[in-house]
Coordinates of C-alpha atoms in Angstrom, one line a residue:
Chain A
M208 CA -13.3 -19.0 -1.4
K209 CA -12.0 -19.2 -4.9
I210 CA -9.1 -16.8 -5.3
G211 CA -7.6 -15.7 -8.6
I212 CA -4.1 -14.2 -8.3
L213 CA -3.1 -12.0 -11.3
G214 CA 0.7 -12.0 -11.4
S215 CA 3.2 -14.7 -10.5
G216 CA 5.9 -12.6 -8.9
D217 CA 6.9 -12.6 -5.3
V218 CA 3.8 -10.8 -4.1
G219 CA 1.5 -13.1 -6.0
K220 CA 3.2 -16.2 -4.7
A221 CA 3.3 -14.9 -1.1
L222 CA -0.4 -14.0 -1.1
G223 CA -1.4 -17.1 -3.1
S224 CA 0.4 -19.4 -0.7
G225 CA -1.3 -17.6 2.2
F226 CA -4.7 -18.2 0.8
A227 CA -3.9 -21.8 0.0
T228 CA -2.6 -22.4 3.6
L229 CA -5.9 -21.0 4.9
G230 CA -7.8 -23.6 2.8
H231 CA -8.9 -21.4 -0.1
R232 CA -8.6 -22.6 -3.7
V233 CA -6.1 -20.5 -5.5
M234 CA -5.5 -20.1 -9.3
M235 CA -2.4 -18.2 -10.2
G236 CA -3.0 -16.3 -13.4
T237 CA 0.1 -15.6 -15.5
R238 CA 1.2 -15.1 -19.0
D239 CA 2.7 -18.6 -19.2
P240 CA 1.0 -21.1 -16.8
T241 CA 3.3 -23.9 -18.0
S242 CA 6.5 -22.1 -17.0
E243 CA 8.9 -24.0 -14.7
K244 CA 8.5 -21.3 -12.0
V245 CA 4.8 -21.4 -12.0
R246 CA 4.6 -25.3 -12.0
L247 CA 7.1 -25.3 -9.1
W248 CA 4.9 -22.9 -7.1
V249 CA 1.8 -25.0 -7.8
S250 CA 3.5 -28.3 -6.7
K251 CA 5.0 -26.7 -3.6
T252 CA 1.7 -25.1 -2.6
G253 CA -0.3 -28.3 -2.8
P254 CA -3.7 -29.4 -3.8
N255 CA -5.4 -26.0 -3.3
A256 CA -3.2 -24.4 -5.9
S257 CA -3.5 -24.3 -9.7
A258 CA -2.3 -22.1 -12.5
G259 CA -4.0 -20.6 -15.6
T260 CA -4.0 -17.7 -17.9
F261 CA -5.0 -14.3 -16.6
A262 CA -8.4 -14.8 -18.1
E263 CA -8.8 -18.2 -16.6
A264 CA -7.8 -17.0 -13.1
A265 CA -10.1 -14.0 -13.4
A266 CA -13.1 -16.2 -14.4
F267 CA -12.2 -18.6 -11.6
A268 CA -12.0 -16.0 -9.0
E269 CA -14.6 -15.0 -6.4
V270 CA -12.0 -12.6 -5.1
A271 CA -9.2 -11.5 -7.4
V272 CA -5.8 -10.2 -6.3
L273 CA -3.8 -7.8 -8.5
A274 CA -0.2 -8.5 -7.9
T275 CA 1.4 -7.4 -11.1
L276 CA 4.7 -5.6 -11.5
R277 CA 4.5 -1.9 -12.1
D278 CA 4.4 -1.9 -15.9
G279 CA 2.3 -5.0 -16.3
T280 CA -0.9 -4.0 -14.6
E281 CA -2.9 -2.6 -17.5
S282 CA -2.0 -5.4 -19.9
A283 CA -2.7 -8.0 -17.3
I284 CA -6.1 -6.5 -16.8
R285 CA -6.7 -6.5 -20.5
L286 CA -5.7 -10.1 -20.8
A287 CA -7.8 -11.0 -17.7
G288 CA -10.8 -9.4 -19.3
P289 CA -12.7 -6.8 -17.3
Q290 CA -16.0 -8.8 -17.9
N291 CA -14.4 -11.7 -16.0
L292 CA -14.0 -9.4 -13.0
A293 CA -17.3 -7.5 -13.1
G294 CA -19.0 -7.4 -9.7
K295 CA -16.1 -9.1 -8.0
V296 CA -13.8 -7.9 -5.2
V297 CA -10.4 -7.0 -6.7
V298 CA -7.6 -6.5 -4.2
D299 CA -5.1 -4.1 -5.6
T300 CA -1.6 -4.6 -4.1
T301 CA 0.3 -2.6 -6.7
N302 CA 2.5 0.5 -6.3
P303 CA 3.2 2.7 -9.3
L304 CA 7.0 2.6 -8.9
D305 CA 9.4 4.3 -11.3
F306 CA 12.9 2.9 -11.2
S307 CA 14.1 4.8 -14.2
G308 CA 16.2 7.1 -12.1
G309 CA 17.9 4.2 -10.3
P310 CA 17.2 3.1 -6.8
P311 CA 15.4 4.2 -4.7
P312 CA 12.4 4.4 -6.9
K313 CA 9.8 7.2 -7.1
L314 CA 6.1 7.1 -7.6
S315 CA 5.2 7.6 -11.3
I316 CA 1.8 9.0 -10.4
G317 CA 0.4 10.6 -7.3
H318 CA -1.5 13.4 -5.6
T319 CA -4.2 13.7 -8.3
D320 CA -4.2 10.0 -9.2
S321 CA -3.0 6.6 -8.0
A322 CA -2.6 3.1 -9.1
G323 CA -5.7 2.2 -7.1
E324 CA -7.8 4.7 -9.0
R325 CA -6.4 3.6 -12.3
V326 CA -7.3 0.0 -11.6
Q327 CA -10.8 1.1 -10.6
R328 CA -11.1 3.0 -13.9
W329 CA -9.8 0.0 -15.9
L330 CA -12.3 -2.2 -14.1
P331 CA -15.4 0.0 -13.7
A332 CA -17.7 -2.9 -12.8
A333 CA -15.3 -4.4 -10.2
R334 CA -15.1 -3.5 -6.6
V335 CA -11.5 -2.5 -6.1
V336 CA -10.0 -2.4 -2.6
K337 CA -6.4 -1.3 -2.0
A338 CA -4.6 -3.5 0.5
F339 CA -1.3 -5.2 1.1
N340 CA 0.7 -2.5 -0.7
I341 CA 2.5 -1.1 2.4
V342 CA 4.7 -4.0 3.4
G343 CA 7.3 -6.3 1.7
N344 CA 6.0 -9.6 0.5
P345 CA 7.8 -11.7 3.1
H346 CA 5.6 -10.1 5.8
M347 CA 2.2 -10.2 4.0
F348 CA 1.1 -13.5 5.5
R349 CA 1.3 -14.0 9.2
P350 CA 3.6 -11.1 9.9
D351 CA 5.7 -11.9 13.0
F352 CA 7.2 -8.8 14.7
P353 CA 8.0 -8.0 18.3
G354 CA 5.2 -5.7 19.5
G355 CA 3.0 -6.8 16.7
P356 CA 0.7 -7.4 15.0
P357 CA 1.3 -4.6 12.5
D358 CA -1.6 -2.7 11.0
M359 CA -3.0 -2.8 7.5
F360 CA -4.7 0.2 5.9
I361 CA -7.3 -0.3 3.1
C362 CA -9.5 1.9 1.0
G363 CA -12.1 1.5 -1.7
N364 CA -15.5 2.7 -2.9
D365 CA -17.5 -0.4 -2.0
A366 CA -18.3 -1.0 1.7
S367 CA -19.1 -4.7 1.5
A368 CA -16.0 -5.3 -0.6
K369 CA -13.9 -3.6 2.1
E370 CA -15.6 -5.9 4.7
T371 CA -14.5 -8.9 2.6
V372 CA -11.0 -7.6 2.4
A373 CA -10.9 -6.7 6.1
G374 CA -11.8 -10.3 6.8
I375 CA -9.0 -11.5 4.6
C376 CA -6.5 -9.2 6.3
T377 CA -7.6 -10.5 9.7
T378 CA -7.1 -14.2 8.7
F379 CA -3.7 -13.2 7.2
G380 CA -2.6 -11.8 10.6
W381 CA -3.5 -8.1 10.1
P382 CA -6.5 -7.8 12.4
Q383 CA -9.0 -4.9 12.0
P384 CA -7.4 -3.0 9.1
I385 CA -8.1 0.7 9.1
D386 CA -10.4 2.0 6.4
L387 CA -9.2 5.2 5.0
G388 CA -12.2 5.9 2.7
G389 CA -12.7 5.8 -1.0
I390 CA -10.2 4.5 -3.6
E391 CA -8.7 8.0 -4.0
S392 CA -7.0 7.4 -0.6
A393 CA -4.7 5.0 -2.5
R394 CA -2.8 8.2 -3.2
Y395 CA -1.8 8.2 0.4
L396 CA -1.3 4.4 0.7
E397 CA 1.0 4.4 -2.2
A398 CA 3.0 7.2 -0.7
L399 CA 3.1 5.1 2.5
A400 CA 4.6 2.3 0.5
M401 CA 7.3 4.8 -0.4
V402 CA 7.9 5.4 3.3
W403 CA 8.3 1.6 3.7
I404 CA 10.7 1.5 0.7
L405 CA 12.8 4.5 1.8
T406 CA 13.1 2.9 5.2
Y407 CA 14.4 -0.2 3.5
F408 CA 17.1 2.0 1.8
A409 CA 17.8 3.9 5.1
T410 CA 18.2 0.7 7.2
R411 CA 19.3 -1.8 4.6
S412 CA 16.7 -4.2 5.9
G413 CA 13.2 -5.1 4.8
N414 CA 12.2 -6.5 8.1
H415 CA 9.8 -3.8 9.1
A416 CA 6.1 -3.0 9.1
F417 CA 3.9 -0.2 10.3
K418 CA 1.9 -0.3 13.5
L419 CA -0.6 2.3 14.6
L420 CA -0.1 2.7 18.4
R421 CA -3.4 3.6 20.0
K422 CA -4.8 4.4 23.4
Chain B
M294 CA 19.7 26.0 22.7
K295 CA 17.8 29.1 21.7
I296 CA 14.6 28.1 19.9
G297 CA 12.4 30.4 17.8
I298 CA 8.9 29.1 17.2
L299 CA 7.2 30.6 14.1
G300 CA 3.5 30.3 14.8
S301 CA 1.5 30.4 18.0
G302 CA -1.1 27.8 17.2
D303 CA -1.5 24.4 19.0
V304 CA 1.6 22.9 17.3
G305 CA 3.8 25.9 18.1
K306 CA 2.6 25.9 21.7
A307 CA 3.1 22.2 22.1
L308 CA 6.6 22.1 20.7
G309 CA 7.5 25.4 22.4
S310 CA 6.4 24.1 25.8
G311 CA 8.4 20.9 25.1
F312 CA 11.6 22.8 24.4
A313 CA 11.1 25.0 27.5
T314 CA 10.5 21.9 29.7
L315 CA 13.8 20.5 28.4
G316 CA 15.6 23.7 29.5
H317 CA 15.9 25.5 26.2
R318 CA 15.2 29.2 25.8
V319 CA 12.1 29.6 23.6
M320 CA 10.8 32.7 21.8
M321 CA 7.4 32.4 20.3
G322 CA 7.2 34.4 17.1
T323 CA 3.8 35.6 16.2
R324 CA 1.9 38.4 14.5
D325 CA 0.9 40.0 17.7
P326 CA 3.2 39.1 20.6
T327 CA 1.1 41.1 23.0
S328 CA -2.1 39.1 22.5
E329 CA -3.7 37.7 25.5
K330 CA -3.3 34.1 24.2
V331 CA 0.5 34.6 23.7
R332 CA 1.0 36.3 27.1
L333 CA -0.9 33.5 28.7
W334 CA 1.3 30.8 27.1
V335 CA 4.5 32.7 28.1
S336 CA 3.4 33.1 31.7
K337 CA 2.3 29.4 31.9
T338 CA 5.5 28.1 30.3
G339 CA 7.8 30.0 32.7
P340 CA 11.1 31.7 32.7
N341 CA 12.4 30.0 29.6
A342 CA 9.6 31.3 27.4
S343 CA 9.2 34.7 25.7
A344 CA 7.4 36.1 22.8
G345 CA 8.3 38.4 19.9
T346 CA 7.6 39.2 16.3
F347 CA 8.3 36.6 13.6
A348 CA 11.5 38.6 12.8
E349 CA 12.6 38.7 16.5
A350 CA 12.0 35.0 17.0
A351 CA 13.9 34.2 13.8
A352 CA 16.8 36.4 14.8
F353 CA 16.8 34.9 18.3
A354 CA 16.8 31.3 17.1
E355 CA 19.7 28.9 16.9
V356 CA 17.1 26.4 15.7
A357 CA 13.8 27.7 14.3
V358 CA 10.5 25.7 14.1
L359 CA 7.9 26.4 11.5
A360 CA 4.5 25.8 13.0
T361 CA 2.3 28.0 11.0
L362 CA -1.2 27.2 9.8
R363 CA -1.5 26.0 6.2
D364 CA -2.1 29.4 4.6
G365 CA 0.2 31.4 6.8
T366 CA 3.6 29.8 6.1
E367 CA 4.8 32.0 3.2
S368 CA 3.8 35.2 4.9
A369 CA 5.3 34.2 8.2
I370 CA 8.6 33.4 6.4
R371 CA 8.5 36.8 4.7
L372 CA 7.8 38.5 8.0
A373 CA 10.5 36.5 9.7
G374 CA 13.1 37.5 7.1
P375 CA 15.0 34.8 5.3
Q376 CA 18.2 36.5 6.2
N377 CA 17.4 35.9 9.9
L378 CA 17.3 32.2 9.2
A379 CA 20.3 31.9 6.9
G380 CA 22.5 29.0 7.8
K381 CA 20.1 27.9 10.6
V382 CA 18.3 24.6 11.2
V383 CA 14.6 25.1 10.4
V384 CA 12.3 22.4 11.4
D385 CA 9.2 22.3 9.1
T386 CA 6.2 20.8 10.9
T387 CA 3.6 22.0 8.4
N388 CA 1.2 20.1 6.1
P389 CA -0.3 21.6 3.0
L390 CA -3.9 20.9 4.0
D391 CA -6.8 22.0 1.9
F392 CA -10.1 22.2 3.8
S393 CA -12.0 23.9 1.0
G394 CA -14.0 20.7 0.3
G395 CA -14.9 20.3 3.9
P396 CA -13.5 17.6 6.2
P397 CA -11.6 15.5 5.8
P398 CA -9.0 17.8 4.2
K399 CA -6.8 17.0 1.2
L400 CA -3.3 17.9 0.3
S401 CA -3.1 21.0 -1.8
I402 CA 0.2 20.0 -3.3
G403 CA 2.0 16.7 -3.6
H404 CA 3.8 14.1 -5.8
T405 CA 5.9 16.7 -7.7
D406 CA 6.2 19.2 -4.8
S407 CA 5.6 19.5 -1.0
A408 CA 5.4 22.0 1.7
G409 CA 8.9 20.9 2.8
E410 CA 10.4 21.7 -0.6
R411 CA 8.5 25.0 -0.8
V412 CA 9.9 26.1 2.6
Q413 CA 13.4 25.1 1.5
R414 CA 12.9 27.2 -1.7
W415 CA 11.6 30.2 0.3
L416 CA 14.6 29.8 2.7
P417 CA 17.4 28.8 0.3
A418 CA 20.2 29.5 2.8
A419 CA 18.5 27.7 5.7
R420 CA 18.9 24.0 6.4
V421 CA 15.3 22.7 6.4
V422 CA 14.4 19.4 8.1
K423 CA 10.8 18.0 7.9
A424 CA 9.8 16.6 11.3
F425 CA 6.8 16.4 13.7
N426 CA 4.3 16.6 10.8
I427 CA 2.9 13.0 11.2
V428 CA 1.3 13.2 14.6
G429 CA -1.3 15.3 16.4
N430 CA 0.1 18.1 18.6
P431 CA -1.0 16.4 21.9
H432 CA 1.5 13.6 21.2
M433 CA 4.5 15.6 19.9
F434 CA 6.3 15.9 23.3
R435 CA 6.8 12.8 25.3
P436 CA 4.3 10.6 23.5
D437 CA 2.9 7.9 25.8
F438 CA 1.4 4.9 24.1
P439 CA 1.2 1.2 25.0
G440 CA 3.8 -0.5 22.9
G441 CA 5.7 2.8 22.4
P442 CA 7.6 4.8 21.8
P443 CA 6.3 5.6 18.3
D444 CA 8.6 6.5 15.5
M445 CA 9.4 9.8 13.8
F446 CA 10.4 10.1 10.2
I447 CA 12.5 13.1 9.0
C448 CA 14.0 14.3 5.8
G449 CA 16.1 17.1 4.6
N450 CA 19.1 18.0 2.4
D451 CA 21.7 18.8 5.2
A452 CA 23.1 15.8 7.1
S453 CA 24.2 17.8 10.1
A454 CA 20.9 19.6 10.4
K455 CA 19.2 16.2 10.4
E456 CA 21.5 15.1 13.2
T457 CA 20.5 18.1 15.2
V458 CA 16.8 17.4 14.6
A459 CA 17.3 13.7 15.3
G460 CA 18.7 14.7 18.7
I461 CA 15.7 17.0 19.3
C462 CA 13.4 14.1 18.4
T463 CA 15.2 11.8 20.8
T464 CA 14.9 14.2 23.7
F465 CA 11.2 14.8 22.9
G466 CA 10.5 11.0 23.2
W467 CA 11.0 9.9 19.6
P468 CA 14.3 8.0 19.7
Q469 CA 16.3 7.4 16.6
P470 CA 14.0 9.0 14.0
I471 CA 14.3 7.4 10.5
D472 CA 15.9 9.5 7.9
L473 CA 14.1 9.2 4.5
G474 CA 16.6 11.2 2.5
G475 CA 16.4 14.7 0.9
I476 CA 13.7 17.3 1.4
E477 CA 11.7 15.9 -1.6
S478 CA 10.8 13.0 0.7
A479 CA 8.5 15.5 2.4
R480 CA 6.1 14.4 -0.4
Y481 CA 5.7 11.1 1.3
L482 CA 5.7 12.4 4.9
E483 CA 3.0 14.9 4.1
A484 CA 1.0 12.0 2.6
L485 CA 1.7 10.0 5.8
A486 CA 0.2 12.9 7.7
M487 CA -3.0 12.3 5.6
V488 CA -3.0 8.7 6.7
W489 CA -2.9 9.9 10.3
I490 CA -5.7 12.4 9.6
L491 CA -7.9 9.9 7.8
T492 CA -7.4 7.5 10.7
Y493 CA -8.7 10.3 12.9
F494 CA -11.8 10.5 10.8
A495 CA -12.1 6.7 10.6
T496 CA -11.8 6.2 14.4
R497 CA -13.0 9.5 15.7
S498 CA -9.9 9.6 17.9
G499 CA -6.7 11.4 17.6
N500 CA -4.9 9.2 20.1
H501 CA -2.7 7.4 17.7
A502 CA 0.9 7.5 16.3
F503 CA 2.9 5.4 13.9
K504 CA 5.5 2.9 15.0
L505 CA 7.7 0.9 12.7
L506 CA 7.9 -2.6 14.0
R507 CA 11.3 -4.1 13.3
K508 CA 13.2 -7.3 13.8

C-alpha cells in the first residue's frame, strides 16, 4: 500500500517506520520536506520512505495517517487539501490535548465532540478511523509487553475503512482491534488516551498499554 | 470495617457480598429494607449482612459505597443525609448513563463534569473516591481472567481515602490500583466505563476487564 503520513513528529515517524518495515511505500508529509530531521528519517528508514509536502503526501496516499500535534491538525488538513483525501481511509491518531494549565494536560474538547469527529467534519469525503491514539509512540509498532499483545480500540463511520485499519493494526502487532462504533466514540477513546497519560504521570513511566482480558 | 452500601441493585449486592465474604459487617441501605429482594440478599449473605434505610446505612458506615442507579444517586444521597457521611470515605461506583436514545447508552455528563465530581459536591464533607465503575458487577469481587488480575483505576481528592480504597481493591482481587489524581479524573474513568460498555455491545459478552500491561 502507499501510505501518506501527515505530520513528522514522533508519532508520524514511529508509524511511518512501521509501515516501511512491513514493505509499504511511505511518504512523510510535512511543512518542510527538506529539513534535516525529515531527511534523516528518510535515509534511516530506507528505500520505502520518502518525504513531501502535506499535499504531496495526501495525493500519494492510498491510506493517510493523521499524526499532527494538537494545534496543527486543522492547518495540516487545509494544506493537505481535502480533495486529495476524498474517498480515502484516514487514520486519525490525534488527541485534543491542552497543555495550557501545565502538565498533566487536559482534553480541550470532549463529551459532545472529539478530535475524531472534527477530522471527519474537516474531511467530509474521507473515511476517518480513529486508531493508535491510546498508547505512546514507542509502543505503536510491534508492542512487546509481558502478557501481551495489548489491545487496540478503533471507531469510525465506514465499515470497510475499519476493516482496512483493523488489518493494519493486526500487522502492527495489535491483533483483532475492538470496534467501538461510529466516529463519535472517539470521545471515549480520547478520554482513554488521558487514562494512559495520567498513568504516565502516576507511574513516571510510559511503558504501558491496555489489554482487555477476556474469557 | 463497617460498610454501608447505598443501593440494592446488582452492583450493591455484588460489592456487599464481597465485603461480607471478607469478614466486614455490611448494611445494605435501600428505600425499602423489608422488601423480599433485600431480605433474600441478607439471608443469603449471612450473619455479616443486614439491611436498613439509606440514612441507617450511612450512619452505620465507616466506609460507604454508592451503588445507585443512574437517576437515583442524588435522591439516595439526600435520603442518606450528608451529615451521616461527613468525614467518611465514600466509594462512588456510579456512571452517568443515559439510555434515552436506546442502547448503547451515552454519558449524560462529561468533559467539564462527572458523576464523581457531582457526588463530591453533594457530599462536600465526605472523602469521595471513584472506583469499581469500569467493570461489570459479576467481575467486581475476585475477578478471574486468564492473564489477570485486571487493573482498577481510582481517583479522588483525599490521599488517605484513596489509600483505604486501594486496600479494599487489593483485598477484592484488584492489586495496586492506579491513582489517576483528583476527583475530576472521574471524567476519564466514566468514559472508560463507556469503552467497557461499547465492548459489551461489540462482542455480545460482558466477560472482559481492563489490564494495564507494563514492563
